[in-house]
CSV table of C-alpha atoms in Angstrom, one decimal:
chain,number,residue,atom,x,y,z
A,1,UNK,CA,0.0,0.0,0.0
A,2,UNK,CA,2.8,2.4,0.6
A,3,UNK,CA,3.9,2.3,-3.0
A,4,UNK,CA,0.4,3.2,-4.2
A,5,UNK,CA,-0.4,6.0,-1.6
A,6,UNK,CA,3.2,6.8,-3.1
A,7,UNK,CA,1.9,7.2,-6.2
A,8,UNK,CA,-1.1,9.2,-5.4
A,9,UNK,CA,0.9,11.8,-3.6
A,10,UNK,CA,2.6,12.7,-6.7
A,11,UNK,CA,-0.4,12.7,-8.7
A,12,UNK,CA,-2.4,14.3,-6.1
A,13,UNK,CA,0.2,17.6,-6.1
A,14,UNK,CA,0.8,17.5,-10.2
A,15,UNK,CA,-2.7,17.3,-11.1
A,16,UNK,CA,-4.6,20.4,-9.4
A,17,UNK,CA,-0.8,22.4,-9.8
A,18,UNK,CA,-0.8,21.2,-13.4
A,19,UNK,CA,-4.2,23.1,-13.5
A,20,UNK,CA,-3.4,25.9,-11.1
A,21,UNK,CA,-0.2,27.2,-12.4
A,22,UNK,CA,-1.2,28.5,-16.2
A,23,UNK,CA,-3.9,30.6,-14.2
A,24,UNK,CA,-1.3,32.0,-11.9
A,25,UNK,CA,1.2,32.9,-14.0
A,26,UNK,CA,-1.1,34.3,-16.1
A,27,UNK,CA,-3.3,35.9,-13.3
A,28,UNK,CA,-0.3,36.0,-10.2
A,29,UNK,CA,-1.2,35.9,-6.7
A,30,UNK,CA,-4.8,38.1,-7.2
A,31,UNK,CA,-6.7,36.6,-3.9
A,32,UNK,CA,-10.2,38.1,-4.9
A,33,UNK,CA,-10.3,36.9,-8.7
A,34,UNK,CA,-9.3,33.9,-7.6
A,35,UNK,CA,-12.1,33.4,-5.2
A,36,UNK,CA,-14.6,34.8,-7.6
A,37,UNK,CA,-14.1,32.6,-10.2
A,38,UNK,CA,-13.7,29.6,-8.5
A,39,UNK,CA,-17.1,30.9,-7.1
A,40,UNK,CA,-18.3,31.8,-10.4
A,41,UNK,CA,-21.4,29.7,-10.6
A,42,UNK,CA,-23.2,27.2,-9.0
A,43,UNK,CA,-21.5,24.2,-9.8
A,44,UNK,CA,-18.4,25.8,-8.8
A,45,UNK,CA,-19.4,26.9,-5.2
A,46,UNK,CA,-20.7,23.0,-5.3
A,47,UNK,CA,-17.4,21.8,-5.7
A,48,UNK,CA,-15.7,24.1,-3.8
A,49,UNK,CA,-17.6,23.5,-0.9
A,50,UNK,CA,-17.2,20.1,-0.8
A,51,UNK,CA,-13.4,20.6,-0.8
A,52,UNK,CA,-13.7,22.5,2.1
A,53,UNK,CA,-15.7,20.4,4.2
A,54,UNK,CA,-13.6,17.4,2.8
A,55,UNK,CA,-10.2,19.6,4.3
A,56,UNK,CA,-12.0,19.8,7.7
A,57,UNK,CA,-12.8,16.4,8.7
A,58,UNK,CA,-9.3,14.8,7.1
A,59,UNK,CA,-7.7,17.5,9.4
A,60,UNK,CA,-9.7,16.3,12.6
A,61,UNK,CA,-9.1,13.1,11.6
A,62,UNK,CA,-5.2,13.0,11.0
A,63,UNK,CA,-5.1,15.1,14.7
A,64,UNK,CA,-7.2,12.4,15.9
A,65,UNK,CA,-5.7,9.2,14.2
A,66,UNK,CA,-2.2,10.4,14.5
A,67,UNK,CA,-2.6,11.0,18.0
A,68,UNK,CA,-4.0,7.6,18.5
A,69,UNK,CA,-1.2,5.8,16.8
A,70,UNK,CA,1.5,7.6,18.1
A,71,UNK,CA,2.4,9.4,15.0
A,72,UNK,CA,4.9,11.9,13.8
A,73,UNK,CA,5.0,14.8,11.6
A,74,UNK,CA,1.5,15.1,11.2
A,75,UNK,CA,2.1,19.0,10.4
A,76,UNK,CA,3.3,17.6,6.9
A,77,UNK,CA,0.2,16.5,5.7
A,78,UNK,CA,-1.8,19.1,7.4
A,79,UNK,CA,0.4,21.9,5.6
A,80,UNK,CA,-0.1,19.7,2.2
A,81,UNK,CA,-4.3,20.1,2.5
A,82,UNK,CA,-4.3,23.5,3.0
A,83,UNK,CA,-1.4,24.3,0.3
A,84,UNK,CA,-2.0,21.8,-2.3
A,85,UNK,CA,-5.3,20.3,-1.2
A,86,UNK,CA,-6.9,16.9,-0.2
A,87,UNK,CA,-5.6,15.1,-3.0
A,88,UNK,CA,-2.3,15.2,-1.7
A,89,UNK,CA,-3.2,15.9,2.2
A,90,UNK,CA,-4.7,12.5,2.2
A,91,UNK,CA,-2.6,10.3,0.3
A,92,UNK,CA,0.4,11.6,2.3
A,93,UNK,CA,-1.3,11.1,5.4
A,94,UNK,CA,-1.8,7.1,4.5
A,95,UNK,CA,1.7,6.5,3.5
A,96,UNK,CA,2.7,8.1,6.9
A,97,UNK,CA,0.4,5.9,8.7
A,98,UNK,CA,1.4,2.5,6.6
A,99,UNK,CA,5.1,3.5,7.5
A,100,UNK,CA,4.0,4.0,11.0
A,101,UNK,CA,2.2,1.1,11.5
A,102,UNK,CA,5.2,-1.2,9.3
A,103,UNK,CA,7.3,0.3,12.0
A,104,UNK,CA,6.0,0.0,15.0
A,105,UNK,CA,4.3,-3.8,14.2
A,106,UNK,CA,8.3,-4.6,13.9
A,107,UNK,CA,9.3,-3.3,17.3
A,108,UNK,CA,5.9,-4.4,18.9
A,109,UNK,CA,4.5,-0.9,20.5
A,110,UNK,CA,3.0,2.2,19.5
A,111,UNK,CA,4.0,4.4,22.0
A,112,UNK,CA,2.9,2.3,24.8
A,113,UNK,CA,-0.6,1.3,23.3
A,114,UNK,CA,-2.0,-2.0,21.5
A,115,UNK,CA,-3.6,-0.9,18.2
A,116,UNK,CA,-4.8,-3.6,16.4
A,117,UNK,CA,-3.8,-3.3,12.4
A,118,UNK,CA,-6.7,-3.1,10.5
């Protein structure tokens, strides 16, 4: 599984940078047009919105999961949803976890607590 959350971290920061970049170097750094276009219509508040909510609960739930398990550097993938976005927030999380969880099932403990590998 680490190979393919692997994999989906790279895609998950080319693909919406792929998009993003022509309309910022075309555009630059211009906050409000940003947010009015990507507000444009309905469809795109739609989608938007559900980006949002979708960069809330993964947040709660690497503070909450990481926690649980012990985990490390769980600023990195909360830094990667709100730079780059879900798509690479999440798949980075996963890999951290896997590598976590490889880890620690090899020296027996997370930090002092039996979590059962799902």
């Amino acid at each position: 599984m680490k190979y393919f959350y692997g994999v989906l971290c790279i895609l998950g920061f080319l693909l919406p940078y792929g998009a993003f970049m022509p309309w910022l170097l075309e555009n630059g750094p211009d906050l409000p047009r940003l947010l009015a276009e990507a507000f444009a219509g309905e469809i795109s508040a739609f989608a938007w919105l559900d980006v949002v909510v979708s960069a809330v609960v993964l947040t709660g739930f690497i503070f909450a999961e990481g926690q649980r398990l012990g985990m490390k550097f769980l600023w990195l993938p909360i830094l990667s949803v709100f730079t780059v976005g879900v798509s690479l927030g999440l798949p980075l999380f996963l890999l951290l976890r896997e590598l976590h969880v490889e880890k620690t099932s090899k020296t027996g403990a997370v930090s002092g607590k039996n979590v059962a590998r799902i």
